[in-house]
CSV table of C-alpha atoms in Angstrom, one decimal:
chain,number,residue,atom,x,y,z
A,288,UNK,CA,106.9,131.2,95.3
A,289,UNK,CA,106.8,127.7,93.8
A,290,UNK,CA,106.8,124.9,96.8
A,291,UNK,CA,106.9,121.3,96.5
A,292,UNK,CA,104.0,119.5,95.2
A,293,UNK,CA,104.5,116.7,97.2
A,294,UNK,CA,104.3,118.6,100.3
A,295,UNK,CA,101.4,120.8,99.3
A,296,UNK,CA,99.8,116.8,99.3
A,297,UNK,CA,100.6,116.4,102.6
A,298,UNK,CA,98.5,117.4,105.1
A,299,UNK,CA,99.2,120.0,107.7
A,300,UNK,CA,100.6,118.5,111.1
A,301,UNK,CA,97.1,117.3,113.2
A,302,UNK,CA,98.1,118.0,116.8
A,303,UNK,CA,98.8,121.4,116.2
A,304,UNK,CA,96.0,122.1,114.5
A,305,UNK,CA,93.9,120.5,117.6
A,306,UNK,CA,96.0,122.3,120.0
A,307,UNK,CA,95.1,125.6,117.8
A,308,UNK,CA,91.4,124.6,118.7
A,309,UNK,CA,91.9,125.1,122.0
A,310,UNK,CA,93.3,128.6,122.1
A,311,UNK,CA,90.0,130.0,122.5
A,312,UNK,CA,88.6,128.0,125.4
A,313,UNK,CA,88.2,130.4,128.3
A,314,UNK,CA,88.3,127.9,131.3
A,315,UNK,CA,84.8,127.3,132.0
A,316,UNK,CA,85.2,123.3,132.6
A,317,UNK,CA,88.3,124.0,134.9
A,318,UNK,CA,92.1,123.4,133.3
A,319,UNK,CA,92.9,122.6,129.6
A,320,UNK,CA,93.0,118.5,129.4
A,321,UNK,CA,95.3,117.7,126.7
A,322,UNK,CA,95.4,114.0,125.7
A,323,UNK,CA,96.2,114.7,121.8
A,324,UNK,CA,100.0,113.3,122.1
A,325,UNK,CA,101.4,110.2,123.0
A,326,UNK,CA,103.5,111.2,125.5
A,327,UNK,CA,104.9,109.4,128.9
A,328,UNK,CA,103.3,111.3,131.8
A,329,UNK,CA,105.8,110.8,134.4
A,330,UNK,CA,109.5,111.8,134.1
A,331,UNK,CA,112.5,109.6,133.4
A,332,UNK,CA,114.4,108.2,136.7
A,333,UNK,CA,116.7,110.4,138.4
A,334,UNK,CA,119.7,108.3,137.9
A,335,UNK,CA,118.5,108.3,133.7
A,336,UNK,CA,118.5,112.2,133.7
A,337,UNK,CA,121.8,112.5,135.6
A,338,UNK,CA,123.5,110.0,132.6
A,339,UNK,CA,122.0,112.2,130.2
A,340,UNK,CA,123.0,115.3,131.7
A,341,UNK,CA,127.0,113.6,132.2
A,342,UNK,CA,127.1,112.5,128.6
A,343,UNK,CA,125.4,115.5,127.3
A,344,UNK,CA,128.7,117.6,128.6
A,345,UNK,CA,131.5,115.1,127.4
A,346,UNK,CA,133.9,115.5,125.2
A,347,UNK,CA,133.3,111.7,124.1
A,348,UNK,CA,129.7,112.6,122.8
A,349,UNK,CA,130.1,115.6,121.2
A,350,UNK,CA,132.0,114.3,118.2
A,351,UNK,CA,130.6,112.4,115.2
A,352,UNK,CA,129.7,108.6,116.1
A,353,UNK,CA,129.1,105.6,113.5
A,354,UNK,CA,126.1,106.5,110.8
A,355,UNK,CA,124.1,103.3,112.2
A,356,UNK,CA,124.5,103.9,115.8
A,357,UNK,CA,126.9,103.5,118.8
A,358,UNK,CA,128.2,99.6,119.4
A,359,UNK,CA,127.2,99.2,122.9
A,360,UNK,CA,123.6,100.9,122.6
A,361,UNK,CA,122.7,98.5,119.6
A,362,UNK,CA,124.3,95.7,121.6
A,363,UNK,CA,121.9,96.2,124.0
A,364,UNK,CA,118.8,96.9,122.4
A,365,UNK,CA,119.9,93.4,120.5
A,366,UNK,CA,119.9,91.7,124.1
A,367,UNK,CA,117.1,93.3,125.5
A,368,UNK,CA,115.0,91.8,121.7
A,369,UNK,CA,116.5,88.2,122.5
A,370,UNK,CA,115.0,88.6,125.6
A,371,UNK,CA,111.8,89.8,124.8
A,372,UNK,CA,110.8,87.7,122.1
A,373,UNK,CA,113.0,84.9,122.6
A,374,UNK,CA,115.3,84.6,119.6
A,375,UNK,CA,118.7,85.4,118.7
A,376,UNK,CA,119.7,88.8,117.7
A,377,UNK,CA,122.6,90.6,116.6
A,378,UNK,CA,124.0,94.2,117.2
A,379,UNK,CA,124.6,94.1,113.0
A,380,UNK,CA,121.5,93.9,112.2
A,381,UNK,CA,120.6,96.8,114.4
A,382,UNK,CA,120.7,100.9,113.4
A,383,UNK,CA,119.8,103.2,115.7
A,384,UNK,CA,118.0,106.5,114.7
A,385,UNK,CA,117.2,110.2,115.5
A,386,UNK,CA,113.6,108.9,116.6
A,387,UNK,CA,110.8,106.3,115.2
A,388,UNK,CA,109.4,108.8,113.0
A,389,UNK,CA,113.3,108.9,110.9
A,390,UNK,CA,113.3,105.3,111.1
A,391,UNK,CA,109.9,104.8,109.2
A,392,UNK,CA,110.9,107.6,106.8
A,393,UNK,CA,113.7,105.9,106.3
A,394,UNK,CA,113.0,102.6,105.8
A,395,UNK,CA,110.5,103.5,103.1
A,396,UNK,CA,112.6,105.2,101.0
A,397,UNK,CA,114.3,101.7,101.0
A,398,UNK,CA,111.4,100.0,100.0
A,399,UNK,CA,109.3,102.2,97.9
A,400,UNK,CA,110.1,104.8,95.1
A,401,UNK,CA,107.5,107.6,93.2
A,402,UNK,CA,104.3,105.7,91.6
A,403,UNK,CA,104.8,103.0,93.6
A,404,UNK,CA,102.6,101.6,96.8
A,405,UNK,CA,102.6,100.7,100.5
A,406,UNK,CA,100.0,99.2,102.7
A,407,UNK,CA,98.9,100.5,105.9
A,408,UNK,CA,96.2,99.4,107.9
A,409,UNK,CA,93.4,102.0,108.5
A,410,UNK,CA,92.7,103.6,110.6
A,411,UNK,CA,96.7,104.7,110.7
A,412,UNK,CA,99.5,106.6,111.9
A,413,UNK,CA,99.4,109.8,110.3
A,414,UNK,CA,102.8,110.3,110.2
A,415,UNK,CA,103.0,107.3,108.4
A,416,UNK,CA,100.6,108.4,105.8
A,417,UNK,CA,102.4,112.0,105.7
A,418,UNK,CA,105.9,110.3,105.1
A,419,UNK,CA,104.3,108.2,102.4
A,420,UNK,CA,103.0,111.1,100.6
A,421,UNK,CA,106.3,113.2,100.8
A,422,UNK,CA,108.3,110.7,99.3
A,423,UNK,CA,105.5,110.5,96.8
A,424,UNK,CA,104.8,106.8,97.5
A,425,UNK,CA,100.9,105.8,97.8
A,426,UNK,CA,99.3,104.5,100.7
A,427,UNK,CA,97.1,102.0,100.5
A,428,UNK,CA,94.1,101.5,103.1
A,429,UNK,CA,93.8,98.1,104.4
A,430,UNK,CA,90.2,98.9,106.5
A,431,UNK,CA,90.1,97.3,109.9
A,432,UNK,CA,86.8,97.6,112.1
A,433,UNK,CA,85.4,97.9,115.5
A,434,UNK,CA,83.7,94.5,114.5
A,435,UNK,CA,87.3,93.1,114.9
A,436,UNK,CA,88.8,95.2,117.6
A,437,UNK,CA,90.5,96.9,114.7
A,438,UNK,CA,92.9,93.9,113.9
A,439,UNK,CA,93.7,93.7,110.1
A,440,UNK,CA,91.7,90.8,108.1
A,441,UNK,CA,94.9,88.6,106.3
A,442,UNK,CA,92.7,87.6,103.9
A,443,UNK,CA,91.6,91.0,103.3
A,444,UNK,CA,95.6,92.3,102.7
A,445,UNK,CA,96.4,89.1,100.9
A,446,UNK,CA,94.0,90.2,98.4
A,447,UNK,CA,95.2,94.0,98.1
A,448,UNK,CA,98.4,92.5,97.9
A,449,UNK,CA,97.1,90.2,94.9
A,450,UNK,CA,95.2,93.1,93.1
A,451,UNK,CA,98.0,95.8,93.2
A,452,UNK,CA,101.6,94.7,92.5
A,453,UNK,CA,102.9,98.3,93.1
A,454,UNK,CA,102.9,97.7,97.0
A,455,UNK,CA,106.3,97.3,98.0
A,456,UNK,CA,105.5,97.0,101.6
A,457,UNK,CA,102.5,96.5,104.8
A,458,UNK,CA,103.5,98.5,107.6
A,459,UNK,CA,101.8,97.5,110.7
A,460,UNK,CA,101.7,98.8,114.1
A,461,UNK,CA,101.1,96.8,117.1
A,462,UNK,CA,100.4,97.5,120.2
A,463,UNK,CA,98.0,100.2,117.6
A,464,UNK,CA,98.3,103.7,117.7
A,465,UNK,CA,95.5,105.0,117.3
A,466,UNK,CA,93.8,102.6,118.6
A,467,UNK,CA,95.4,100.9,121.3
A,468,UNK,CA,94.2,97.3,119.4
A,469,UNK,CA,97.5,94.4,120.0
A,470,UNK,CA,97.4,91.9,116.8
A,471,UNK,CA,97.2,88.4,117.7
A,472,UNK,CA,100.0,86.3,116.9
A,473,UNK,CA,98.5,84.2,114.4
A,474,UNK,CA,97.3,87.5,112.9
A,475,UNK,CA,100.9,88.9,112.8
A,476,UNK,CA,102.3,85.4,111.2
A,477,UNK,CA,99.6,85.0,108.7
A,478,UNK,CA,100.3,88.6,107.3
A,479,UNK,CA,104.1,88.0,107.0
A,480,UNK,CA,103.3,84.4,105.2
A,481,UNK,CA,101.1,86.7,102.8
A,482,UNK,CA,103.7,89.2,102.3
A,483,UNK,CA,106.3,86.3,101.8
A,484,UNK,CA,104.1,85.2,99.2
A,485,UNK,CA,104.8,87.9,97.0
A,486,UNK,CA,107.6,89.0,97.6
A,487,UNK,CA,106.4,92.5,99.7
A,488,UNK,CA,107.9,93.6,103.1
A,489,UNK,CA,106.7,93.6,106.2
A,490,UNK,CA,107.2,96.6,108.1
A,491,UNK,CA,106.4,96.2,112.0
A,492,UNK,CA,106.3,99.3,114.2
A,493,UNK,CA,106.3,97.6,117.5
A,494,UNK,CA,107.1,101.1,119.7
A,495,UNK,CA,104.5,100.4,122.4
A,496,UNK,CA,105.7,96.4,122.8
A,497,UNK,CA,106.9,97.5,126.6
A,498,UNK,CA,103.6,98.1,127.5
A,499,UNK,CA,102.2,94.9,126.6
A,500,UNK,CA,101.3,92.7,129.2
A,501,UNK,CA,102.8,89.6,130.1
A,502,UNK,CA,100.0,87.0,128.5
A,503,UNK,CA,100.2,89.4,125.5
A,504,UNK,CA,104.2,88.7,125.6
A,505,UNK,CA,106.0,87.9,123.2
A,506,UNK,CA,103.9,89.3,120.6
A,507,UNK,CA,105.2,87.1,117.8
A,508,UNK,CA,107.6,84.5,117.4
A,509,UNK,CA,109.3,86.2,113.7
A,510,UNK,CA,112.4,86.5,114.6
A,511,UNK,CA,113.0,83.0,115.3
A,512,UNK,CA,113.4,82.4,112.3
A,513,UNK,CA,117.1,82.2,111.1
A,514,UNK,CA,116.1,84.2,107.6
A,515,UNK,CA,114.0,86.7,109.1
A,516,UNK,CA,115.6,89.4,108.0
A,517,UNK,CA,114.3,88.4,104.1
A,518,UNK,CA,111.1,89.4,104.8
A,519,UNK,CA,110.5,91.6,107.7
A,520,UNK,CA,111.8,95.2,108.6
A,521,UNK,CA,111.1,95.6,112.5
A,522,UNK,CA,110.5,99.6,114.1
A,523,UNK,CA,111.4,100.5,117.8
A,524,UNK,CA,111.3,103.8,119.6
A,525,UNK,CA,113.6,104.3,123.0
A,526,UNK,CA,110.8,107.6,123.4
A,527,UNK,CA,107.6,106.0,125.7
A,528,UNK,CA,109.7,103.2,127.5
A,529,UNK,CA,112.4,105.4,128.7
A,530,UNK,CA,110.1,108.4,128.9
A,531,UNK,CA,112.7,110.8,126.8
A,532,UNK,CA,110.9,111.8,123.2
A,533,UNK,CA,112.7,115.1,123.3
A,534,UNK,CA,115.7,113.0,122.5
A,535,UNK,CA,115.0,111.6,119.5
A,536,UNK,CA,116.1,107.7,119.5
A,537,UNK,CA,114.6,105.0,117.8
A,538,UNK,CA,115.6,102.0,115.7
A,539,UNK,CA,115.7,99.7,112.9
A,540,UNK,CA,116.3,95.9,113.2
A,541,UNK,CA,116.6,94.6,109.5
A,542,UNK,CA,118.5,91.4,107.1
A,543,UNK,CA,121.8,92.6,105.2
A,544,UNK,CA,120.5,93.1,101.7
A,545,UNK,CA,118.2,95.9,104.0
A,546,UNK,CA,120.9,97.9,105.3
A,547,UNK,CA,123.5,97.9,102.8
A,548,UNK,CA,120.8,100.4,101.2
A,549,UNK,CA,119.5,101.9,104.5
A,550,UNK,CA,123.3,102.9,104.9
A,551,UNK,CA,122.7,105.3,102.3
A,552,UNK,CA,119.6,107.2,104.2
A,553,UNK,CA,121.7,107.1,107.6
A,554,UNK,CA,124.6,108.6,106.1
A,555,UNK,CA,122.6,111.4,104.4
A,556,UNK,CA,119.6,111.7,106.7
A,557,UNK,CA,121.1,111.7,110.1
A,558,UNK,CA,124.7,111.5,109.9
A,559,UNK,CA,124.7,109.5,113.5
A,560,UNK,CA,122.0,110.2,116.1
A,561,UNK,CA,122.3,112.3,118.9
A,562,UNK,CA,125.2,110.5,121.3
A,563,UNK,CA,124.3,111.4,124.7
A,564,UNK,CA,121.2,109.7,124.8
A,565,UNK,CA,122.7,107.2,123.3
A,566,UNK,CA,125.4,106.7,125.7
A,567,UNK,CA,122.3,106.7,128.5
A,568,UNK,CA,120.2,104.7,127.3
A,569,UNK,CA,123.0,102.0,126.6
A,570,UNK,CA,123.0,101.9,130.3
A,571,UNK,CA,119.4,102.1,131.1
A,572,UNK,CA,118.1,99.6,128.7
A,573,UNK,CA,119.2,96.4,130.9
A,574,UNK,CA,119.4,98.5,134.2
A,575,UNK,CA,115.4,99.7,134.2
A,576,UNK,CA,114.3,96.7,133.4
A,577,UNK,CA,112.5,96.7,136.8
A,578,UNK,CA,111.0,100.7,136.3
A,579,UNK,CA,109.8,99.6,132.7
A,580,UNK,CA,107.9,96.6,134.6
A,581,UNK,CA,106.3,99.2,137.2
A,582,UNK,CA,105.2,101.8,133.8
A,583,UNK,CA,103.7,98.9,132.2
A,584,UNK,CA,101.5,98.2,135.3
A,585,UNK,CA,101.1,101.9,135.3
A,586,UNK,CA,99.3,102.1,131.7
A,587,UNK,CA,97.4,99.1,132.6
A,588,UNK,CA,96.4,100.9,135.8
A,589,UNK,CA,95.5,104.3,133.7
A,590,UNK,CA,93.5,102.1,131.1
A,591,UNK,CA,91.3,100.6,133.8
A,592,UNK,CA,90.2,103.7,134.7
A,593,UNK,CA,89.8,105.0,131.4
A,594,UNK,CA,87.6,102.1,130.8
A,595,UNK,CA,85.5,102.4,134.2
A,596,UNK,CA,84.8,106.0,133.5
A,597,UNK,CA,83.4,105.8,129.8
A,598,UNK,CA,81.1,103.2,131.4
A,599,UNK,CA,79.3,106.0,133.1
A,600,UNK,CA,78.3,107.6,129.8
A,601,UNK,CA,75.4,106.6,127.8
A,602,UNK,CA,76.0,106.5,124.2
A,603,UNK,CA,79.6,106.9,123.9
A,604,UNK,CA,81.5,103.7,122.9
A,605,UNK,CA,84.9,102.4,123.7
A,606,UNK,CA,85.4,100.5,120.3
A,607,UNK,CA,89.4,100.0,121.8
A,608,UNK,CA,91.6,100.5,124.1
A,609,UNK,CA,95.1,99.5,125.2
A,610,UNK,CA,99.1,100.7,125.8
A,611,UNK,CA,98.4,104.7,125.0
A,612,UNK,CA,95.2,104.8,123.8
A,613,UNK,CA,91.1,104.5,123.7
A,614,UNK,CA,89.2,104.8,120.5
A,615,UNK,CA,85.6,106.3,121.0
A,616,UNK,CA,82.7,106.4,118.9
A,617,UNK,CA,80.7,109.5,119.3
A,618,UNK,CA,77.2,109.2,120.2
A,619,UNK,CA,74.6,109.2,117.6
A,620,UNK,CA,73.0,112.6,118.2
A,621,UNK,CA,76.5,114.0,118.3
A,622,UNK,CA,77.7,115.3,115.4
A,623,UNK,CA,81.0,114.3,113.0
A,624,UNK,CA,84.5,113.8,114.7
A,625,UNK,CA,85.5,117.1,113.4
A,626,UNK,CA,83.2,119.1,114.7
A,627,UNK,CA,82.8,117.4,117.8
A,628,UNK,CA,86.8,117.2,118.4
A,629,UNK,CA,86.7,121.4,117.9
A,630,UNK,CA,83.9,122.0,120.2
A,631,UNK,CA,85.5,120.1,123.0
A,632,UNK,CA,88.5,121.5,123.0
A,633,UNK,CA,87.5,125.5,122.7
A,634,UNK,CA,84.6,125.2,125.1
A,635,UNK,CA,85.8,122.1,127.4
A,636,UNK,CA,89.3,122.3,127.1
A,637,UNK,CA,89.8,119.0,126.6
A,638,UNK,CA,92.1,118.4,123.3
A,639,UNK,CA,91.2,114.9,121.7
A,640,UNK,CA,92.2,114.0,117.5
A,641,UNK,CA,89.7,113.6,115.4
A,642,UNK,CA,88.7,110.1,113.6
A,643,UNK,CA,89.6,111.6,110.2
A,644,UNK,CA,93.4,112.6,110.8
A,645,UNK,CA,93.7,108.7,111.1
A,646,UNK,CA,92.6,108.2,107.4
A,647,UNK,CA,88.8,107.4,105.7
A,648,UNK,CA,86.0,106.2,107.1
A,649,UNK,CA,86.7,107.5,110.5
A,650,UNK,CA,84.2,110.3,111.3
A,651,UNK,CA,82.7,108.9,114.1
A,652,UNK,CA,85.5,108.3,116.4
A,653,UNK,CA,88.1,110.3,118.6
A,654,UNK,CA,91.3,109.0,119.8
A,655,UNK,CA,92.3,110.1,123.4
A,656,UNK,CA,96.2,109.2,124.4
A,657,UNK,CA,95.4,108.4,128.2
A,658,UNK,CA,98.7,107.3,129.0
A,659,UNK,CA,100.0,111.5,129.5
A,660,UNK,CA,97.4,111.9,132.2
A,661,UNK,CA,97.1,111.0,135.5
A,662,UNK,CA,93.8,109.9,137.9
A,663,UNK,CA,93.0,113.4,138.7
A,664,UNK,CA,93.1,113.9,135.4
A,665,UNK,CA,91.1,111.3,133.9
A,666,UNK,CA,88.4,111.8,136.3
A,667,UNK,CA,87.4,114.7,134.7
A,668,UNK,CA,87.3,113.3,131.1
A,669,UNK,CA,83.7,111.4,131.5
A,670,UNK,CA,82.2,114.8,132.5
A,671,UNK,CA,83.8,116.6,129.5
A,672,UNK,CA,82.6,114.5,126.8
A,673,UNK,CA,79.4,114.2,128.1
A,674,UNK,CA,78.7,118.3,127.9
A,675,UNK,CA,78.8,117.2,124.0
A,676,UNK,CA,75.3,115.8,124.6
């Protein structure tokens, strides 16, 4: 059988393969610790679950709904953003989506065509990178280092930028995944004046924003600008702040020119999203605001003790940390993130992602999504990784 080249390109889903890794460990270092997936680890509120179960046996939900989303959920993702950062923003500039991942997928089929390029900050997403490749776009590595928490250089991308007019568009995520790192402001700003500059979008993911904390808040000051949408394409996922990523809701916040061609990949890609969680969350995104306060405390509680147990262990480094996630460097005597990343999980049971599913020039690092475990759990990460020697 003949199968499509550009998904032969693509590589094969990483947390799966990890996970696979783990089906031999026999349970010698006590129960399986999986922190592959960034995934809340606590449920949604009782009165949340109870909308969604209402909605979810309506008549009013189980009929088609508008391609870009129902009015009152985008009216209220489009308070809750003047709130956060500030600014003015209106429900028609907002689509919602059937997740974050759609949305990215999405907007780069706006953006970007065959033979043509996008930049993404390295050490990356790898869905980003496996969307990319699908759509038979070319990513671009932009390298970021531990030297600089892994924030992105401007004058580094300015210069990419400069040297390859292909790139359509940077795509930057912030708070990081994978590595937890939050982009200054200035940083954030200088990029989009570079961008500007030449006429290339900025894409900014911002799904972990709810966890930042409140000196980190607002992370930029973009959309106060009345022409925003001209330059800048913003990401948001309803998934980690409302703890419900089986249900598939995210969104795109984006100028006019934008969405009169993103109408197109709504209308073919998703039809409308799923309405029941739509209807919910329409209801929960003003009325949590008080539980999304107490999980942001929660993630900084969960990092702290992340933190306080990788102190214990000689040799290991925490390059970053932050929202979901802590970015280690291996030991020296230890060998490649590969390697090390298999052994852990099928003779510790504890599932980490290798450095290398995160792009080049990674082998020496492991990402660990913290946020999905609890104390109990994390206590017994320290000991794990130090059976690697």
């Amino acid at each position: 059988m003949t199968f499509s080249a550009r998904l032969r390109a693509t590589a094969a889903p990483p947390i799966p393969a990890a996970r696979a890794w783990a089906a031999r460990y026999a349970g010698a270092a006590g129960p399986a610790l999986d922190l592959t997936q960034a995934v809340p680890g606590y449920p949604p509120p009782p009165e949340l679950l109870a909308r969604l179960a209402e909605a979810a046996g309506s008549t009013a939900c189980a009929g088609y709904g508008p391609i870009d989303g129902d009015a009152a959920l985008r009216e209220a993702l489009a308070g809750d953003i003047a709130r956060f950062y500030g600014a003015p923003m209106a429900a028609e500039a907002i689509a919602i989506t059937a997740g974050c991942n759609l949305a990215f997928a999405m907007a780069m089929a706006v953006l970007a065509g065959p033979g043509e390029a996008v930049l993404l900050p390295a050490p990356w997403y790898f869905n980003h990178q496996m969307a990319l490749t699908m759509q038979g776009v070319r990513p671009v590595a932009l390298p970021t280092h531990a030297a600089r928490g892994f924030v992105p250089d401007p004058a580094e991308a300015a210069a990419l930028l400069e040297a390859d007019p292909t790139i359509r568009a940077l795509v930057l995520v912030t708070p990081n995944n994978p590595t937890g790192a939050v982009y200054p402001p200035a940083v954030i700003h200088a990029l989009h004046a570079a961008c500007r500059a030449r006429g290339v979008m900025l894409v900014l993911d911002e799904t972990y924003r709810d966890f930042l904390t409140p000196t980190q808040s607002p992370p930029h000051a973009l959309f106060a600008d009345p022409g925003w949408g001209e330059g800048l394409v913003h990401l948001y996922s309803f998934s980690k702040a409302y703890c419900v990523p089986g249900h598939r809701v995210g969104a795109i916040a984006a100028g006019p020119g934008f969405r009169e061609q993103l109408a197109k990949a709504l209308d073919t890609w998703q039809i409308c999203p799923a309405r029941p969680a739509q209807a919910a969350l329409a209801w929960a995104v003003p009325a949590l605001a008080d539980w999304r306060d107490g999980n942001r405390a929660l993630m900084a509680e969960r990092a702290a003790l992340f933190r306080a147990g990788m102190a214990q262990l000689p040799g290991w480094r925490l390059d970053a940390i932050g929202t979901y996630f802590a970015y280690l460097r291996l030991p020296e005597a230890a060998p490649d993130a590969l390697a090390a990343a298999e052994w852990l999980a099928a003779e510790q049971g504890l599932m980490t992602l290798p450095g290398p599913f995160f792009g080049p020039g990674q082998d020496r690092h492991l990402r660990l999504a913290f946020a999905n475990a609890g104390p109990a759990v994390l206590a017994q990460v320290p000991g794990r990784l130090a059976a690697l020697g």
